[in-house]
Short mmCIF file of C-alpha atoms and ligand atoms in Angstrom, two decimals:
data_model
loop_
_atom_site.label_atom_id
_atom_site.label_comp_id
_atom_site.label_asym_id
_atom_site.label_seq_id
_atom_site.Cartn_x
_atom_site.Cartn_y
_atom_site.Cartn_z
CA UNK I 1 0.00 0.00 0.00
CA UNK I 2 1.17 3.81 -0.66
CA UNK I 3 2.66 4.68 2.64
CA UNK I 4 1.63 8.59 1.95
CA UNK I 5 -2.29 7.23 1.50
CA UNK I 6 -2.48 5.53 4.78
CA UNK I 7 -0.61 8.60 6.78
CA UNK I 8 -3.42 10.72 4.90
CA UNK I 9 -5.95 8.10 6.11
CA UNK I 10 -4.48 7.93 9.41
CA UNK I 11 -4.44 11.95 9.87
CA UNK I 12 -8.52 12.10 8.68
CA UNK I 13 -9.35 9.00 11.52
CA UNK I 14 -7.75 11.71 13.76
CA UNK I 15 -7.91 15.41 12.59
CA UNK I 16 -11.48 14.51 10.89
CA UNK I 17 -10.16 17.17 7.99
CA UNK I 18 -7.78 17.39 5.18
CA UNK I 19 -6.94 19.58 2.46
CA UNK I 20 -8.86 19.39 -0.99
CA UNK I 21 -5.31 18.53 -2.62
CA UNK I 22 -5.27 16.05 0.29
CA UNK I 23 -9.01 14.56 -0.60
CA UNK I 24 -8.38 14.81 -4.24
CA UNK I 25 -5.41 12.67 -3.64
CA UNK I 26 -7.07 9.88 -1.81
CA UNK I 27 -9.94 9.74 -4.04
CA UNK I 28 -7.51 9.16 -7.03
CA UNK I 29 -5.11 6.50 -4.79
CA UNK I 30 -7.86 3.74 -4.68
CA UNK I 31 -6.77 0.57 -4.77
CA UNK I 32 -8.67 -2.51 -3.30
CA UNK I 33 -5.72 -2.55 -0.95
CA UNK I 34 -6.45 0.93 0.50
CA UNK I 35 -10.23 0.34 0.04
CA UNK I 36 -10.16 -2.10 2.80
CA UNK I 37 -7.39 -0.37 5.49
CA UNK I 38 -10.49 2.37 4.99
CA UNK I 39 -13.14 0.08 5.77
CA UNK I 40 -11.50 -1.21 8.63
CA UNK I 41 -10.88 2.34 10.24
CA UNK I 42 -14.51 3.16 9.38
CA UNK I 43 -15.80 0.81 10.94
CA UNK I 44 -14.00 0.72 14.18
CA UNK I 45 -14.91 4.42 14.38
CA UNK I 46 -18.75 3.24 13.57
CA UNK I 47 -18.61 0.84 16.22
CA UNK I 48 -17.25 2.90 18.93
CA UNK I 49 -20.18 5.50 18.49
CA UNK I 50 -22.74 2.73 17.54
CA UNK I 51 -21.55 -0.47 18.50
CA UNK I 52 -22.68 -3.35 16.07
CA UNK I 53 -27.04 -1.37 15.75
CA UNK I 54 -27.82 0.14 12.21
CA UNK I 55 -30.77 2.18 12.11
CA UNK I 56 -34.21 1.80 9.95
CA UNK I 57 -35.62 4.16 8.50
CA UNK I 58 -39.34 3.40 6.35
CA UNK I 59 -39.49 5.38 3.27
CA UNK I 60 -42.69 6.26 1.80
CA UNK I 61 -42.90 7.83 -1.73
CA UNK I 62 -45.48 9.79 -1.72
CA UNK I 63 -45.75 11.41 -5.05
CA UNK I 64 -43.87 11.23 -8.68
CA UNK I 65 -45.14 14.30 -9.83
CA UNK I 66 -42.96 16.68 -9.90
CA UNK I 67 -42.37 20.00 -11.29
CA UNK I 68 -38.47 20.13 -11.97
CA UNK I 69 -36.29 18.63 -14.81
CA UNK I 70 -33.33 17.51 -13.04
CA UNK I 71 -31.08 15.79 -15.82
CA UNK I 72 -30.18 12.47 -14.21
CA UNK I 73 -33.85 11.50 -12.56
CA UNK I 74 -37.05 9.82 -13.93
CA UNK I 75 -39.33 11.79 -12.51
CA UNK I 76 -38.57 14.53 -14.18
CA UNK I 77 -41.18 17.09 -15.58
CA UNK I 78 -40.63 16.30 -18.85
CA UNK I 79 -40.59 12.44 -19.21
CA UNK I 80 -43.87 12.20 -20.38
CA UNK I 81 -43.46 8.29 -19.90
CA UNK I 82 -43.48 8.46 -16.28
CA UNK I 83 -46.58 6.85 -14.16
CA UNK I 84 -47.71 9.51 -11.87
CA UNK I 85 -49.36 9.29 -8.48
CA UNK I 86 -50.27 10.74 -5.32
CA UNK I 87 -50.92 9.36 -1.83
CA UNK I 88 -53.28 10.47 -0.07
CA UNK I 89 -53.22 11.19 3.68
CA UNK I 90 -55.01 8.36 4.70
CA UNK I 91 -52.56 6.38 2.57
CA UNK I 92 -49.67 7.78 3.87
CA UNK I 93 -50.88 7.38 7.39
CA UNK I 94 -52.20 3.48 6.73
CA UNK I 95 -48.48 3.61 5.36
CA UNK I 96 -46.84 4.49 8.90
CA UNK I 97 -49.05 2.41 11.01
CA UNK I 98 -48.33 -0.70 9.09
CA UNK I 99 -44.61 0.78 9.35
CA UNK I 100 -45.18 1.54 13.28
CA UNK I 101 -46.41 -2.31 13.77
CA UNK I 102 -43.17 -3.68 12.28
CA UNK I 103 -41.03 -1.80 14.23
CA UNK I 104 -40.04 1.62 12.79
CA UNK I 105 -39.65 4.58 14.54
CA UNK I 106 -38.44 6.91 11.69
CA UNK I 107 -40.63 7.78 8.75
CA UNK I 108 -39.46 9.50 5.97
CA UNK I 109 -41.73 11.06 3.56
CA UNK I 110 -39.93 11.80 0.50
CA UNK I 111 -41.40 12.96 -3.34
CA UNK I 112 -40.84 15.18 -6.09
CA UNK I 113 -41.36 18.50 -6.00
CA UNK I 114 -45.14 18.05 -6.06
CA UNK I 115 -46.90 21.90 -5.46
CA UNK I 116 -50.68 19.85 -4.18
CA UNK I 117 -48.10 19.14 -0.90
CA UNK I 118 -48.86 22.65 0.53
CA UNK I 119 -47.45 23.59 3.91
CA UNK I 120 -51.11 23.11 5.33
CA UNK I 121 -51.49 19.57 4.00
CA UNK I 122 -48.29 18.53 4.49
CA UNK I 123 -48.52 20.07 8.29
CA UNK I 124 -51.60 18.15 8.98
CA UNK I 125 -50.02 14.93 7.96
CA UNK I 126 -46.84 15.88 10.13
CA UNK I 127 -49.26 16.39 13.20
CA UNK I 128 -51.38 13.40 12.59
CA UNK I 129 -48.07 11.15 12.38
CA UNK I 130 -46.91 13.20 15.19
CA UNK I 131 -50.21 12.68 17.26
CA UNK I 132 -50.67 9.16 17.00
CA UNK I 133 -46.66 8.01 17.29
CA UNK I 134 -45.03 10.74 19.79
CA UNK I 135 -41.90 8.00 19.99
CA UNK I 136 -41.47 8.15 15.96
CA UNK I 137 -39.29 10.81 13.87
CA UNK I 138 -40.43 12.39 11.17
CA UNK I 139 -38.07 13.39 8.37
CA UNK I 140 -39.07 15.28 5.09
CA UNK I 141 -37.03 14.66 1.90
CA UNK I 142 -39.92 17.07 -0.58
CA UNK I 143 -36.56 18.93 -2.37
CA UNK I 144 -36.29 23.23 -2.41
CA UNK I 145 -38.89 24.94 -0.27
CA UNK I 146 -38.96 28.27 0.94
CA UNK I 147 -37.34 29.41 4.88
CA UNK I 148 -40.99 29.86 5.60
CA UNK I 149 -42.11 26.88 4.31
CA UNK I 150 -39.67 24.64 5.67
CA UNK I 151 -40.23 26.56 9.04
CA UNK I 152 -43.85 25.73 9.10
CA UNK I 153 -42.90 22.11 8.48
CA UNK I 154 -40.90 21.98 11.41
CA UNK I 155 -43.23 23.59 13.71
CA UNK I 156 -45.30 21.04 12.69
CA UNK I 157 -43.46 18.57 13.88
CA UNK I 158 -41.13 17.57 11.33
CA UNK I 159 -37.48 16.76 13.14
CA UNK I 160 -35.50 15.88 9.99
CA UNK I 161 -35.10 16.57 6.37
CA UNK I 162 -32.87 15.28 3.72
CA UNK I 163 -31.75 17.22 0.71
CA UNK I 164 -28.68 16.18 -1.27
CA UNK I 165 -26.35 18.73 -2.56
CA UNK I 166 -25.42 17.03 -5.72
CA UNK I 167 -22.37 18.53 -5.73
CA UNK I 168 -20.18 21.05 -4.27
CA UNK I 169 -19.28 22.20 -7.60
CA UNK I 170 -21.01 24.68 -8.85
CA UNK I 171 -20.60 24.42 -12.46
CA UNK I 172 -21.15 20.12 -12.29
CA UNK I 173 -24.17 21.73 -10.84
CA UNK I 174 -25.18 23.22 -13.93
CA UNK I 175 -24.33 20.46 -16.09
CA UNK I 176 -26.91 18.10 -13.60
CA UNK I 177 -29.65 20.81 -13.77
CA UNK I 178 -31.53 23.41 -15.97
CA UNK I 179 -30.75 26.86 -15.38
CA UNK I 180 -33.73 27.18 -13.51
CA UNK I 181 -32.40 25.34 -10.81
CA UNK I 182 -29.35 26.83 -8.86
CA UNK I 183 -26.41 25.67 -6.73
CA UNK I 184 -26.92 29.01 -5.19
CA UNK I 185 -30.56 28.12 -3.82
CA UNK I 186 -29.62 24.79 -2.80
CA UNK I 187 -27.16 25.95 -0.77
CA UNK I 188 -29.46 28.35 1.12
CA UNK I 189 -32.11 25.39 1.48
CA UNK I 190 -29.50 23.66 3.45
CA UNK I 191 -28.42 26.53 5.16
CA UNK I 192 -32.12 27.32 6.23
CA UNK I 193 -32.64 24.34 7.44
CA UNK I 194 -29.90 24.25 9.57
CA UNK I 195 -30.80 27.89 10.84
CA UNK I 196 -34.69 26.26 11.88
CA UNK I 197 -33.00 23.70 13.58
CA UNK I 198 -33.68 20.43 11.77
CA UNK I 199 -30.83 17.38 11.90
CA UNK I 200 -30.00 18.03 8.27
CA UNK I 201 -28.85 15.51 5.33
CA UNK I 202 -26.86 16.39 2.18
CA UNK I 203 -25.50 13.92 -0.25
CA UNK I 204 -24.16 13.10 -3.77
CA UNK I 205 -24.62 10.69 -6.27
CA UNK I 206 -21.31 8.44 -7.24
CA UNK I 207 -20.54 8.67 -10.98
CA UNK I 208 -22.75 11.11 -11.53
CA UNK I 209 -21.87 12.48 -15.33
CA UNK I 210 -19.54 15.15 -15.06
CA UNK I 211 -18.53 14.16 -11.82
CA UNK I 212 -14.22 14.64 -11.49
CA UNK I 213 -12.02 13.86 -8.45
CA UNK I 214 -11.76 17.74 -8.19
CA UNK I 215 -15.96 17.90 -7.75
CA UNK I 216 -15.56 15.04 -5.14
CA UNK I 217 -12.85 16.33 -3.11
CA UNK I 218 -15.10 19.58 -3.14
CA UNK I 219 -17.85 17.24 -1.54
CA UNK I 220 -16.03 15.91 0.84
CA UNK I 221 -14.83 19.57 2.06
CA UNK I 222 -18.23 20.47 2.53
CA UNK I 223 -19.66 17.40 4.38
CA UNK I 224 -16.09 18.77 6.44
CA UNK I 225 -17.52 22.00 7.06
CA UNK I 226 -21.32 21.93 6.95
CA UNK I 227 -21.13 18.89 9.16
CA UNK I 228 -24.69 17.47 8.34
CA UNK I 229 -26.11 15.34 10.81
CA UNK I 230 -26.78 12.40 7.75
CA UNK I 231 -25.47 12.04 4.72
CA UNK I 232 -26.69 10.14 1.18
CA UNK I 233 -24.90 8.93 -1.14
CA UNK I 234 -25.51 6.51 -3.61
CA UNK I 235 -24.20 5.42 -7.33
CA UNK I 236 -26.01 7.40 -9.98
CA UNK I 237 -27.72 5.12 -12.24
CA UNK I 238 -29.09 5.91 -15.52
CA UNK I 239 -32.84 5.69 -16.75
CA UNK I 240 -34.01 5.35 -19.93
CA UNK I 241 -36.19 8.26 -20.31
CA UNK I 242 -33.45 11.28 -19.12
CA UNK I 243 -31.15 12.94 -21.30
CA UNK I 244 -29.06 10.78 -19.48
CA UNK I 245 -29.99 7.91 -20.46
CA UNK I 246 -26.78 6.72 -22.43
CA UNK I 247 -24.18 7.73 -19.36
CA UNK I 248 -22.33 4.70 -17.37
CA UNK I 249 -23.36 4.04 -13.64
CA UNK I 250 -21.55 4.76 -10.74
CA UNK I 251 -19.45 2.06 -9.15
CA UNK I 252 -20.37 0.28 -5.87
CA UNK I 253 -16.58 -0.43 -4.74
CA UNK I 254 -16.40 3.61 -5.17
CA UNK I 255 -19.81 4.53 -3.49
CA UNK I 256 -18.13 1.99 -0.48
CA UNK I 257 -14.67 3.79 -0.22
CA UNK I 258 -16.01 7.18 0.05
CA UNK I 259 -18.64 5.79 2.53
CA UNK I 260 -15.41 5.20 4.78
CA UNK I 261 -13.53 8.49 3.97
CA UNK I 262 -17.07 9.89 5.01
CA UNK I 263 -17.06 7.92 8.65
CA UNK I 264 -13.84 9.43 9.15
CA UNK I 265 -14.64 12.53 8.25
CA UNK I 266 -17.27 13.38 10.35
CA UNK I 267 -17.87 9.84 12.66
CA UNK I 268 -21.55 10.83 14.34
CA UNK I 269 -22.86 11.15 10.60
CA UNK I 270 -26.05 8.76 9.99
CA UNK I 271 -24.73 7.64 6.38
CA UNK I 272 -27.72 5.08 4.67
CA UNK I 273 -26.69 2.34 2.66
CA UNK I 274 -28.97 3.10 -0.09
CA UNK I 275 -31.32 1.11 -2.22
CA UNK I 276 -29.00 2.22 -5.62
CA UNK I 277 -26.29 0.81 -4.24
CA UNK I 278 -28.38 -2.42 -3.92
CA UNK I 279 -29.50 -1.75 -7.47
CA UNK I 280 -26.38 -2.11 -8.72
CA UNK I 281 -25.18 -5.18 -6.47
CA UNK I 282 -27.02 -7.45 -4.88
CA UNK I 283 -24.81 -7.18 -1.52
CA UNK I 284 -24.24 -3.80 -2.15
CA UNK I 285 -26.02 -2.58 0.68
CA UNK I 286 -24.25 -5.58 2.93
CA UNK I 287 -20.96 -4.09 1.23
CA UNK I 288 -21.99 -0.40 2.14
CA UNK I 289 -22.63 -0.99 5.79
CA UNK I 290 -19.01 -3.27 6.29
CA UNK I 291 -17.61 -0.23 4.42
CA UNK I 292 -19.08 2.18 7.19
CA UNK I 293 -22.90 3.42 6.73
CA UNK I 294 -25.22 2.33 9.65
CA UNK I 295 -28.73 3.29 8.31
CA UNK I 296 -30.83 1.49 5.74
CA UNK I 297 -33.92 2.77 4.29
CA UNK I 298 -36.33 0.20 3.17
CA UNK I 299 -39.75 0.76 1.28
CA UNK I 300 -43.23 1.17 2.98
CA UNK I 301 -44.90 2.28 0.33
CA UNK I 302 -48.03 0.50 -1.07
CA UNK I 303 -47.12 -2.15 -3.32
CA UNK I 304 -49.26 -0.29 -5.81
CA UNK I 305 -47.12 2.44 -6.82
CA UNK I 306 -43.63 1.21 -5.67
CA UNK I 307 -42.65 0.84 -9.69
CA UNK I 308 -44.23 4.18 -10.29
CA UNK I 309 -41.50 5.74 -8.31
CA UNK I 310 -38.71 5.51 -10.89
CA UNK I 311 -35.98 7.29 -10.20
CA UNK I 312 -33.27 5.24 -12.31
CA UNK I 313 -33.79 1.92 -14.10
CA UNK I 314 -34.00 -1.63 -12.69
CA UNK I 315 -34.80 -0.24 -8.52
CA UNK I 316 -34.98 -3.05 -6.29
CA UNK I 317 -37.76 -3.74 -3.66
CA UNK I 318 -41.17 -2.67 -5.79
CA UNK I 319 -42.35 -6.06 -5.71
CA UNK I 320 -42.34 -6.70 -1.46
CA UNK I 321 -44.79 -6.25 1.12
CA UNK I 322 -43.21 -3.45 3.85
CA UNK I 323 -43.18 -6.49 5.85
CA UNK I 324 -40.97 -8.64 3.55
CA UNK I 325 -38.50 -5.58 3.13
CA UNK I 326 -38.16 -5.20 6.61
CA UNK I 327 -37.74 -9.16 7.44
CA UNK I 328 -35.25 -9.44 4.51
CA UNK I 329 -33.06 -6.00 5.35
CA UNK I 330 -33.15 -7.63 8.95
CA UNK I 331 -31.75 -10.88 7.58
CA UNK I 332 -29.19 -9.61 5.66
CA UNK I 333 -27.82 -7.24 8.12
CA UNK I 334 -27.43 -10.23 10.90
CA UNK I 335 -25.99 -12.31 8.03
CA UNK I 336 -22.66 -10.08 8.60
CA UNK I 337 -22.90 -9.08 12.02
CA UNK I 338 -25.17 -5.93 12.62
CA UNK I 339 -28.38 -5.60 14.07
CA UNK I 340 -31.74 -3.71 12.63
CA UNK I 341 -32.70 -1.49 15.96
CA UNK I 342 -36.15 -0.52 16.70
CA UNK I 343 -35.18 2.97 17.79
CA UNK I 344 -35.45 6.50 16.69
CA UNK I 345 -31.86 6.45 15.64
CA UNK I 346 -31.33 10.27 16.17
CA UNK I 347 -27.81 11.53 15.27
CA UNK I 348 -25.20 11.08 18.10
CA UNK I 349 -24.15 14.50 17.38
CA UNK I 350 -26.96 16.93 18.25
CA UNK I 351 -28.83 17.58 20.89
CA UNK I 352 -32.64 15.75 20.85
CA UNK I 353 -35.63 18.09 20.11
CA UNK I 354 -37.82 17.77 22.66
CA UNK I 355 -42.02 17.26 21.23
CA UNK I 356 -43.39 19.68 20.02
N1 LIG T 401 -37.36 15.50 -5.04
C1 LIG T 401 -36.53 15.32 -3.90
C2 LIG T 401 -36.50 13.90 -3.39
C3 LIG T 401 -36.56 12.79 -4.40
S1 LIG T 401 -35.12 12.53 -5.37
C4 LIG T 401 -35.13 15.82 -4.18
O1 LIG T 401 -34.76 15.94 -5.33
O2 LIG T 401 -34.44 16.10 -3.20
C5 LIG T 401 -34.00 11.90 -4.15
C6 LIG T 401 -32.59 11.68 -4.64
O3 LIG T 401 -32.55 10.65 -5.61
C7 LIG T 401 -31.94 12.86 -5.35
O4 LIG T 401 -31.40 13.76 -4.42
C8 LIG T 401 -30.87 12.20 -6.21
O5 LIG T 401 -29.57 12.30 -5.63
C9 LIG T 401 -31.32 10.73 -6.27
N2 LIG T 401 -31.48 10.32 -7.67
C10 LIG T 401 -32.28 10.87 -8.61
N3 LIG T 401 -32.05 10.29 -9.82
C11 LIG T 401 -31.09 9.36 -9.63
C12 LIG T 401 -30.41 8.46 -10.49
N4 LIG T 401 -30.67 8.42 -11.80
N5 LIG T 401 -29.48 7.63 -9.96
C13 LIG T 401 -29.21 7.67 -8.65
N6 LIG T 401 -29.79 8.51 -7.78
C14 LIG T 401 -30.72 9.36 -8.26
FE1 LIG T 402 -37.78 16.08 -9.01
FE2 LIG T 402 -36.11 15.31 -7.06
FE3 LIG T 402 -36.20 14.00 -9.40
FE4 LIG T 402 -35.17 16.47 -9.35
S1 LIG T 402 -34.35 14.64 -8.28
S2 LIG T 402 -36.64 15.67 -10.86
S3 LIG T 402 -36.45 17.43 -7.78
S4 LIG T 402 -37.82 14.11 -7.87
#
């Protein structure tokens, strides 16, 4: 192994920062080799703030409409192929009790940018979640709202919300996104949402086209500085109906690395192993959590729709029961030594919010 790679590995477990020259270098240095020295530190680190428990999280999609274009996703505004739908609140909350009964005590409620989710619905579905599980989370994941919207959402209630940065590159953020859609408004989403007081998630897609070790060694200087309380990332995968359509996928031994260099970097961060990276392997997910991440995310959304919610090509788990996701994710996780917790799984890092 490169002796000046594992002194820069070795100076993250303990500093938690490097230099972007510093990043850029490990991010070019991977070797299997070096890949697993990472893991190894990651999870050691993982294990000393978590022991062997990885979180659950149930994820219900409730809509596919949405009204942006973002280049790389299928649910963009103008793939005119795309099966839309719409939960209704009763749906969505038939959604969390069957999640409640199985053990979950974080519900996220993710969609695309769908404008029928006003801050009043979306507030009374908050309070009604709230209301009838006062032990459960609620995290939002519903893309660019305004400070006062987002506000309103969390005095309803909502403790957590998830919005990826994409990238910390401002012009690979044009090259993702229309020009109606800025790295300059994304940044002040996050940086509302921090100012409310949510426990905030960014993340990036792996691979994503256009994507250079400079861009990722810009990523991993802002997880560094923002210091989110979770963090996504995922391989980007292509689907057939984006102007992306023709573009490689990211890889999953590359999605793993940086999930270590991530541990290091910030060790309280909730980091999910995500259903792409499943996608894409069938152990990935097994392979993301060894690697460091110590949340998984699995559906609870009505069998219904599950294959409505395209976001990339060939997504895994649209065909289970909540109940069969949940028993197989539990499975798998024992199968290499971790355990699914029923628990809120808040970040180590921040203080709890109190009900509200
Ligand atoms: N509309 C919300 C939430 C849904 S999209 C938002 O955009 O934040 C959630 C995440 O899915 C995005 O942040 C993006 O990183 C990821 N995603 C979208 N298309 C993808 C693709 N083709 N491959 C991998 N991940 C993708
Ligand atoms: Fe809409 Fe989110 Fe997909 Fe962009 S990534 S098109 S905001 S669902």
């Amino acid at each position: 192994m490169n002796e000046t790679l594992v002194s820069l590995v070795r100076k993250l477990k303990k500093t938690h920062s490097l230099s972007l020259d510093e990043y850029h270098a490990l991010i070019v240095g991977q070797t299997p080799e070096l890949a697993a020295f990472l893991a190894k530190e990651a999870d050691e680190v993982r294990r000393s703030i978590y022991g062997n428990e990885v979180f659950v999280r149930g994820l219900i999609e409730i809509s596919s409409y949405c009204k942006n274009n973002c280049y790389y996703c299928g649910l963009r505004r103008e793939n005119g192929q795309a099966q839309r739908y719409r939960l209704s609140p009763e749906e969505i909350l038939s959604c969390a009790r069957e999640g409640y009964a199985l053990g979950f005590r974080t519900f996220v409620l993710q969609g695309g940018e769908d404008a029928w989710f006003t801050d009043e619905r979306l507030s009374a579905i908050i309070r009604q979640i709230k209301a009838e599980f006062s032990d459960c989370a609620v995290t939002l994941s519903l893309g660019e709202r305004s400070f006062a919207s987002y506000k309103t959402l969390f005095e309803a209630g909502a403790d957590r919300y998830l919005l990826r940065h994409e990238t910390a590159d401002a012009e690979h953020y044009a090259a993702l996104h229309p020009a109606e859609l800025s790295f300059e408004n994304r940044m002040r989403c996050l940086a509302d949402l921090r100012k409310i007081g949510y426990a905030v998630g960014c993340g990036f897609m792996v691979g994503s086209p256009g994507q250079t070790p400079d861009t990722l060694a810009k990523d991993l200087k802002f997880v560094e500085t923002f210091r989110p309380e979770m963090c996504g990332i995922g391989p980007f995968i292509p689907h057939h109906a984006t102007p992306f359509a023709g573009e490689v996928a990211g890889s999953v031994a590359k999605t793993c690395y940086l999930l270590s260099i991530l541990r290091l970097i910030h060790p309280p961060l909730l980091l999910p192993a995500t259903t792409a990276l499943g996608t894409l392997d069938p152990s990935g997910r097994e392979k993301g959590v060894l690697s460091g991440a110590n949340v998984v995310m699995p559906n609870l959304s009505p069998v219904s729709v599950r294959k409505k919610y395209e976001l990339y090509n060939g997504k895994i788990c649209t065909g289970e029961e909540s109940a069969e996701c949940r028993g197989c994710l539990d499975r798998r996780m024992e199968s290499i030594g971790y355990r699914v917790v029923v628990s809120r799984g808040d970040p180590k890092s921040t203080p709890q919010k109190g009900d509200h």
